[in-house]
mmCIF file of C-alpha atoms and ligand atoms in Angstrom:
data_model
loop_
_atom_site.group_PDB
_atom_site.id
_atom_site.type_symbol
_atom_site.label_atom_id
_atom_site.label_comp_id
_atom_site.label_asym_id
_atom_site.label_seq_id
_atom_site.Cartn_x
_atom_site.Cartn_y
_atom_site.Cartn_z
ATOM 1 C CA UNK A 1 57.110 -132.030 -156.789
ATOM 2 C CA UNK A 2 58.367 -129.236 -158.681
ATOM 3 C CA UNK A 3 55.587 -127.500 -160.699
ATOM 4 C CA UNK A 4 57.331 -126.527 -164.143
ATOM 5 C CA UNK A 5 54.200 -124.237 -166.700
ATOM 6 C CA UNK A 6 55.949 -124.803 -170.546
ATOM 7 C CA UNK A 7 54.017 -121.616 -172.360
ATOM 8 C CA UNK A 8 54.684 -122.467 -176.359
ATOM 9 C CA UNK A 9 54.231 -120.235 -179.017
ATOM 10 C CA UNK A 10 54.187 -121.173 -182.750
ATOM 11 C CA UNK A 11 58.142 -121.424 -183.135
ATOM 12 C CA UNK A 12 57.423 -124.660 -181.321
ATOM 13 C CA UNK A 13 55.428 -125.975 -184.281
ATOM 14 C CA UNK A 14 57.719 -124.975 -186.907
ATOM 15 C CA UNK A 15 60.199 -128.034 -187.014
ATOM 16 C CA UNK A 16 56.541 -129.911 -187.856
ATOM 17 C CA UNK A 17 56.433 -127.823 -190.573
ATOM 18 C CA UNK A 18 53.473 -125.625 -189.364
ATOM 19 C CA UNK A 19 53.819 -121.933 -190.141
ATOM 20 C CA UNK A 20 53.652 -119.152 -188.103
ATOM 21 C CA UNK A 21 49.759 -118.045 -189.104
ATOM 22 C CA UNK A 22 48.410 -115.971 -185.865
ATOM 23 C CA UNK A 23 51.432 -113.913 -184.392
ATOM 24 C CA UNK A 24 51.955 -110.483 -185.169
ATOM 25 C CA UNK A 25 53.928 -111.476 -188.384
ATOM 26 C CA UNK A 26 51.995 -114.102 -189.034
ATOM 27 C CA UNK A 27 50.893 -115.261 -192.339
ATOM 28 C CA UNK A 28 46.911 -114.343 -191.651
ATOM 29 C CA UNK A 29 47.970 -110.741 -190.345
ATOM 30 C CA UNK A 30 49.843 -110.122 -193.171
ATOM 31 C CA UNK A 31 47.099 -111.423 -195.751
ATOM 32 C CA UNK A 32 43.757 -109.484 -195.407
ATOM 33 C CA UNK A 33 41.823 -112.137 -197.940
ATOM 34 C CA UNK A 34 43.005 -115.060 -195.381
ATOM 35 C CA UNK A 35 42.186 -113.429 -192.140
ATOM 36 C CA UNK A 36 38.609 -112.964 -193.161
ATOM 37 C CA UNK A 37 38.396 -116.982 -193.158
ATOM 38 C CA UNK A 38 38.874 -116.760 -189.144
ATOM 39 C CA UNK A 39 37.582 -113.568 -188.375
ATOM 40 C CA UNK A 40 34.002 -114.488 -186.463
ATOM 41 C CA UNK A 41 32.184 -112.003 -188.218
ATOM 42 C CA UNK A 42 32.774 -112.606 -191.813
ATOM 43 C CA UNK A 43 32.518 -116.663 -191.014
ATOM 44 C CA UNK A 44 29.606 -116.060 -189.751
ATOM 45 C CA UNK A 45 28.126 -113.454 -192.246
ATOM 46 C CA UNK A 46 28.955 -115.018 -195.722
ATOM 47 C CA UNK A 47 28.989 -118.756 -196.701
ATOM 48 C CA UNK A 48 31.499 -117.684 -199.275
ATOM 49 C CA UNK A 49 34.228 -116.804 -196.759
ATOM 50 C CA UNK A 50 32.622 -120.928 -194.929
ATOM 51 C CA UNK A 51 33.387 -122.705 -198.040
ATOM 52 C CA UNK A 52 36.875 -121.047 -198.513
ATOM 53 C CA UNK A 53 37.837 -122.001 -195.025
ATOM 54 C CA UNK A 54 37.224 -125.381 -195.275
ATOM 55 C CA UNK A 55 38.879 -125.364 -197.851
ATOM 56 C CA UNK A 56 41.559 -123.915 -196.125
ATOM 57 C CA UNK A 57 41.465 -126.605 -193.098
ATOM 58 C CA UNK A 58 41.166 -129.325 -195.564
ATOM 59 C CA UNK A 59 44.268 -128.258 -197.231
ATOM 60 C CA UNK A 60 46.128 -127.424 -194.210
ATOM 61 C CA UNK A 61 49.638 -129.118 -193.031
ATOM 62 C CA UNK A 62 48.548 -128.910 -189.251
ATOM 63 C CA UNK A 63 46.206 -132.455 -189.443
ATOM 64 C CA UNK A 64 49.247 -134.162 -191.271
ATOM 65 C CA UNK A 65 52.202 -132.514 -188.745
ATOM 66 C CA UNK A 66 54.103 -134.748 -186.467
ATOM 67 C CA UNK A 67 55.113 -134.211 -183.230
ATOM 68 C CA UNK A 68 58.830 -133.177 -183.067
ATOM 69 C CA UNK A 69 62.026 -132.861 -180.721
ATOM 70 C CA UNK A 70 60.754 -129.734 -178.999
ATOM 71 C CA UNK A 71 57.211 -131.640 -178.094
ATOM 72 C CA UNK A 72 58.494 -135.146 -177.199
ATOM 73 C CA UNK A 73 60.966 -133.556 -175.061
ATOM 74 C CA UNK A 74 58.021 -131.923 -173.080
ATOM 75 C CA UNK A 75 56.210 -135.462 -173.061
ATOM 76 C CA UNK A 76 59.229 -137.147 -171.497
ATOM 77 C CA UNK A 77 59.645 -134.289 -168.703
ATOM 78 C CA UNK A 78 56.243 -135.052 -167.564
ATOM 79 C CA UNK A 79 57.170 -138.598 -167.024
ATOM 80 C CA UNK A 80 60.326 -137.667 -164.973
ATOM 81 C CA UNK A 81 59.507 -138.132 -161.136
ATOM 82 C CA UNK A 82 59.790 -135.322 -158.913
ATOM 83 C CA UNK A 83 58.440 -133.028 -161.585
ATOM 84 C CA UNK A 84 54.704 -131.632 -162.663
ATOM 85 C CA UNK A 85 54.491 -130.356 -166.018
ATOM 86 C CA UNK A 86 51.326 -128.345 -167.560
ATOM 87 C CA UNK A 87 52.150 -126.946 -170.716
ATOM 88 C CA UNK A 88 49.914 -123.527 -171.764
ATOM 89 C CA UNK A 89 49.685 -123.046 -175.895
ATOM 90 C CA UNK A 90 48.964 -120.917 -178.293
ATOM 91 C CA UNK A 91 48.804 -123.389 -180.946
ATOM 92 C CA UNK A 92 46.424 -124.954 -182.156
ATOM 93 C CA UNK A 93 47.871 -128.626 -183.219
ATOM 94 C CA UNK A 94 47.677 -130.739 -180.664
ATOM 95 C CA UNK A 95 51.070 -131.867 -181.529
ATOM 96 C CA UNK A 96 52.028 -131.490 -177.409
ATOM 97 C CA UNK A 97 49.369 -134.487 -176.809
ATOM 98 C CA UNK A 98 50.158 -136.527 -179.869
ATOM 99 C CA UNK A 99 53.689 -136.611 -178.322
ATOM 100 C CA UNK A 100 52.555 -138.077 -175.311
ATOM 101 C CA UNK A 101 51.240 -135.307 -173.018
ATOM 102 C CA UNK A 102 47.944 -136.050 -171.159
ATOM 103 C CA UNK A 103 45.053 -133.857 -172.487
ATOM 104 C CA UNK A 104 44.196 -132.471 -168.819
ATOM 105 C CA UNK A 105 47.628 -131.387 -168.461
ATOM 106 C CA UNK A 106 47.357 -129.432 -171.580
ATOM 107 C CA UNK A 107 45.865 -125.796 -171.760
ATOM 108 C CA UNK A 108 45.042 -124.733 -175.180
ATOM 109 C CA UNK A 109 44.575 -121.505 -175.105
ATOM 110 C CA UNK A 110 43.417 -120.526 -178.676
ATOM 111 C CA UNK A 111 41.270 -124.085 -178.870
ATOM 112 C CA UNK A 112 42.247 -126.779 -181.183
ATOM 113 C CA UNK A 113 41.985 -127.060 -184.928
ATOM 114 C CA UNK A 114 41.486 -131.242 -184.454
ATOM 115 C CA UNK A 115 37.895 -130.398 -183.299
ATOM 116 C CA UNK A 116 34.652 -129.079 -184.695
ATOM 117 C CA UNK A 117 32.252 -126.894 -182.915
ATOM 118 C CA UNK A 118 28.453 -125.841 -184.207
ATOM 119 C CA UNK A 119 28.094 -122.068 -183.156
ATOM 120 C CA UNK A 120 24.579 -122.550 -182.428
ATOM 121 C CA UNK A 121 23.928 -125.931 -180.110
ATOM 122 C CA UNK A 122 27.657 -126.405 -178.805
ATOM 123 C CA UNK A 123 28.119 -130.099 -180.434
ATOM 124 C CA UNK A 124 31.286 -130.579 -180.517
ATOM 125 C CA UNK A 125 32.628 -133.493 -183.243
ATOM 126 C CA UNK A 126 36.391 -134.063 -184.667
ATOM 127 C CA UNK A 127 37.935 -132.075 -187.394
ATOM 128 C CA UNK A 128 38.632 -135.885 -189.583
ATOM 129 C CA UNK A 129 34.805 -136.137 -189.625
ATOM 130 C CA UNK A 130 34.102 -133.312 -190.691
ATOM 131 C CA UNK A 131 36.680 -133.369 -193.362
ATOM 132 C CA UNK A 132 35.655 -136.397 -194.559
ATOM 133 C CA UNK A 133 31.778 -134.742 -195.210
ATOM 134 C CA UNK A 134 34.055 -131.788 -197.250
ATOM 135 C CA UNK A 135 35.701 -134.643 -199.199
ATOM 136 C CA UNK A 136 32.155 -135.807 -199.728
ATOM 137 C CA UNK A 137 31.153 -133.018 -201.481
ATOM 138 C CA UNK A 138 29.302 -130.949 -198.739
ATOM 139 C CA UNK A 139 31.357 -127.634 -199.435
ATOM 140 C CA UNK A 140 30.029 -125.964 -195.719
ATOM 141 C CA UNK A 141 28.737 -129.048 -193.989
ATOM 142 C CA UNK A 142 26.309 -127.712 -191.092
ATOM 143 C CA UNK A 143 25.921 -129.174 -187.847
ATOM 144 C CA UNK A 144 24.599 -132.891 -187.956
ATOM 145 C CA UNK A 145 22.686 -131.799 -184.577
ATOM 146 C CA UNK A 146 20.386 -128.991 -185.511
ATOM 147 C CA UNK A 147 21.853 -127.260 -188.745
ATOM 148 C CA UNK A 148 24.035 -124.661 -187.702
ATOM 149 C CA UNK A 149 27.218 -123.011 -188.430
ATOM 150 C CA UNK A 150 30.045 -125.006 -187.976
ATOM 151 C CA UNK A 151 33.522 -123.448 -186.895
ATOM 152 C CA UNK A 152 37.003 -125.511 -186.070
ATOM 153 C CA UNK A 153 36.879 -125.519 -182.163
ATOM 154 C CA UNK A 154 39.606 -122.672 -182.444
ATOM 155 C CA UNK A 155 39.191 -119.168 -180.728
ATOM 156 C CA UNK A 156 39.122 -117.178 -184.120
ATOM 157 C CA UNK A 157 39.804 -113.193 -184.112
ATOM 158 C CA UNK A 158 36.989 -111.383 -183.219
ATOM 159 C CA UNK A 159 35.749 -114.199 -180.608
ATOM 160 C CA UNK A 160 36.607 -113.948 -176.706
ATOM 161 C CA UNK A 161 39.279 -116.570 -174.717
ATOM 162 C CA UNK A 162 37.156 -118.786 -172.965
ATOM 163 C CA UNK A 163 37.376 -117.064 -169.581
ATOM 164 C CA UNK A 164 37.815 -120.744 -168.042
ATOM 165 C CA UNK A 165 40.691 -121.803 -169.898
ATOM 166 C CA UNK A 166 42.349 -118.309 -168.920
ATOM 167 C CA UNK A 167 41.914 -118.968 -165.532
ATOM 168 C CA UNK A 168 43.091 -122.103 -165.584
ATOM 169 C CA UNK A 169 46.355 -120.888 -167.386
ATOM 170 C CA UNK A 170 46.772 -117.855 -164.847
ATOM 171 C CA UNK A 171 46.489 -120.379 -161.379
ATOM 172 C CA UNK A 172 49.226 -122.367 -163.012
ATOM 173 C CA UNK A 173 51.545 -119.294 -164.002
ATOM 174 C CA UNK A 174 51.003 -118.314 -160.095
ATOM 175 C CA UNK A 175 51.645 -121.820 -158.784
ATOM 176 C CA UNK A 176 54.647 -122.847 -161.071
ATOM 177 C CA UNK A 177 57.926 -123.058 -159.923
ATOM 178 C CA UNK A 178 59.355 -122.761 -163.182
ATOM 179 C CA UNK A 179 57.939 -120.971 -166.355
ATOM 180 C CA UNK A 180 59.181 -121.728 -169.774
ATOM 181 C CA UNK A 181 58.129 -119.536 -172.787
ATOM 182 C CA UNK A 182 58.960 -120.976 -175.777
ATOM 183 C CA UNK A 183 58.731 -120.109 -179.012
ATOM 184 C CA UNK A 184 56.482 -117.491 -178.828
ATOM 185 C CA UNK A 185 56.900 -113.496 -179.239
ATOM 186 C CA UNK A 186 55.302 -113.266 -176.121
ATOM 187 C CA UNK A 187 52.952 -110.090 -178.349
ATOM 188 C CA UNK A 188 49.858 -111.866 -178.098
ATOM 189 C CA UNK A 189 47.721 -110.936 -175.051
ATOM 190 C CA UNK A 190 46.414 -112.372 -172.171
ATOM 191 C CA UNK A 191 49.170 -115.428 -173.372
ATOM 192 C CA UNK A 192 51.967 -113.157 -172.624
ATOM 193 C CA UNK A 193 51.276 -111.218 -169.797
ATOM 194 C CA UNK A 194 51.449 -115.241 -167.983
ATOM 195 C CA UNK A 195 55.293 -115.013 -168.029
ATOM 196 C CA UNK A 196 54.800 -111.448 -166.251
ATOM 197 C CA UNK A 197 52.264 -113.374 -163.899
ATOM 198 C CA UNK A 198 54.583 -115.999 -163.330
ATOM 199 C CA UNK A 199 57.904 -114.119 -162.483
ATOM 200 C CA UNK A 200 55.835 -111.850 -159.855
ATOM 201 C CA UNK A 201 54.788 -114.843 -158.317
ATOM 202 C CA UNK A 202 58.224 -115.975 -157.735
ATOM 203 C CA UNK A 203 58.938 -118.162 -160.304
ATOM 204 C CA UNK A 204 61.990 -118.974 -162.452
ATOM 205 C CA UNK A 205 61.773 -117.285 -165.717
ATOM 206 C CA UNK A 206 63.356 -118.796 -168.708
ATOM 207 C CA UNK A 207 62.544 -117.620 -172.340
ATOM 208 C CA UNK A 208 63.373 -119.532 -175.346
ATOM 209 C CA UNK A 209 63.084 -117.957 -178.548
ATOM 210 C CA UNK A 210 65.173 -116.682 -181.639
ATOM 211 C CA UNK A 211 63.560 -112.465 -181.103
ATOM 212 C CA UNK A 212 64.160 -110.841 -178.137
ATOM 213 C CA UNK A 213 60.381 -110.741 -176.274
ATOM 214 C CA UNK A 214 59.280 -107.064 -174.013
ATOM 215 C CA UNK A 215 59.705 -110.113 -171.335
ATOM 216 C CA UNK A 216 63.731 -110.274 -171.696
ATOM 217 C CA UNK A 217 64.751 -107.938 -168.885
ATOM 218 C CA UNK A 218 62.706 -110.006 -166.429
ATOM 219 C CA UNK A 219 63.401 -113.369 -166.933
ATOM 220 C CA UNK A 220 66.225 -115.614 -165.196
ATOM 221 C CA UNK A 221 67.576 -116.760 -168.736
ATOM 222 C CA UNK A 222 66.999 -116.048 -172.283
ATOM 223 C CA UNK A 223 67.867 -119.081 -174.498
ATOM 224 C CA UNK A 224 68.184 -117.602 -178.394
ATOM 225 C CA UNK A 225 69.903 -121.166 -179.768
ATOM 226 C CA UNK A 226 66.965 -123.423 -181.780
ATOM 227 C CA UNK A 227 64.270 -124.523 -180.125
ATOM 228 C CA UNK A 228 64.686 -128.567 -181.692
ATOM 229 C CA UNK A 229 67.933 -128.294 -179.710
ATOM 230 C CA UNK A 230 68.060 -125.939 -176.810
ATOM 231 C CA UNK A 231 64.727 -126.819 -175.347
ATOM 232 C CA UNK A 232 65.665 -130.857 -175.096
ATOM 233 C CA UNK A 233 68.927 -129.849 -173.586
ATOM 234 C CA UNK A 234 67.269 -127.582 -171.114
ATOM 235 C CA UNK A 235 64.450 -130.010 -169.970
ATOM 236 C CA UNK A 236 67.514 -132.329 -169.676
ATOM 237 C CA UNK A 237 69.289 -130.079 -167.073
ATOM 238 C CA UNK A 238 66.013 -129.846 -165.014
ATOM 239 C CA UNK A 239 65.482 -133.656 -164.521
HETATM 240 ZN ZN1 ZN B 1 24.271 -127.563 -183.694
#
């Protein structure tokens, strides 16, 4: 079995239609108004800046989004024989498990936008649910359980990586035989420094993506074509 880690950044989402919102150009950084709605501290402070970001969620493209080439082409790698694939991402979609990829072989490193989470007891519910109490009028609906503050199950700025999930990501990068980063800056730590991890630990290094990354000089191949393209081509060549 050859162990192959798939790191994807937002460029993977983009073909769905998703925007680029968290990167270092992306649209929250570049809108102070918008980043307050997932910043932890000003969720948390002002019910304002709550009702704003639901509506926000409710109006955002990433519920709606289909999976495209770049994420069924991961799906059908896993299925290959002879071949492990985990994929570690930065977005927030779920798009990679709509397309076919098993949950446990998909680490979410910034959480996922298709779940809720109350800030206070834990409960977790789905994102549709709690939607659906928005579209019933409850403008900040609190937690069904005891009341809190609800957030999207996302890791907003301001709020820590769940150390478990980065661990997770890291023993991968260390055990994988090949690491793909694809569409992503590779800007955003800890995501980034997994490629470093990865190509110390004697991995193959590829890179996909349309900006050169501070990652380049060390990888095996940089790949600058489009992702919808290159990436199903490249998965090809490793079946
Ligand atoms: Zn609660």
């Amino acid at each position: 079995m050859t162990l192959v880690a798939i790191l994807t950044g937002a460029g993977v989402s983009t073909d769905s239609g998703i925007p680029d919102y968290r990167g270092p150009q992306g649209l929250w950084r570049q809108d102070p108004e918008a980043e307050k709605l997932v910043t932890y501290e000003f969720y948390m402070a002002d019910p304002e800046i709550r009702r704003r970001a639901w509506r926000m969620r409710w109006d955002s493209p990433a519920l709606k989004a289909r999976p495209n080439a770049a994420h069924r082409a991961v799906a059908e790698l896993e299925k290959a024989p002879g071949v492990a694939v985990r994929v570690l991402t930065q977005n927030v979609d779920g798009l990679h498990q709509l397309a076919g990829m098993p949950d446990r072989k998909v680490v979410e490193l910034h959480g996922t936008a298709r779940s809720v989470v109350c800030t206070a007891c834990h409960a977790r519910t789905t994102m549709a649910e709690a939607l659906a109490r928005v579209e019933a009028g409850e403008e900040d609906p609190p937690c069904l359980e005891c009341g809190g503050i609800l957030k999207s199950a996302t890791v907003m700025f301001g709020q820590r990586l769940d150390p478990v999930v980065i661990g997770e990501a890291m023993s991968i990068a260390k055990a994988a035989e090949v690491f793909i980063a694809v569409g992503t800056s590779l800007q955003v730590q800890p995501a980034a420094s997994l490629a470093g991890i990865a190509a110390e630990h004697g991995a193959r290094l590829i890179i996909v993506n349309a900006e050169p990354t501070p990652y380049d000089a060390l990888a095996d191949e940089v790949v600058r074509e489009p992702i919808g393209t290159s990436l199903p081509a490249l998965l090809e060549g490793l079946r």
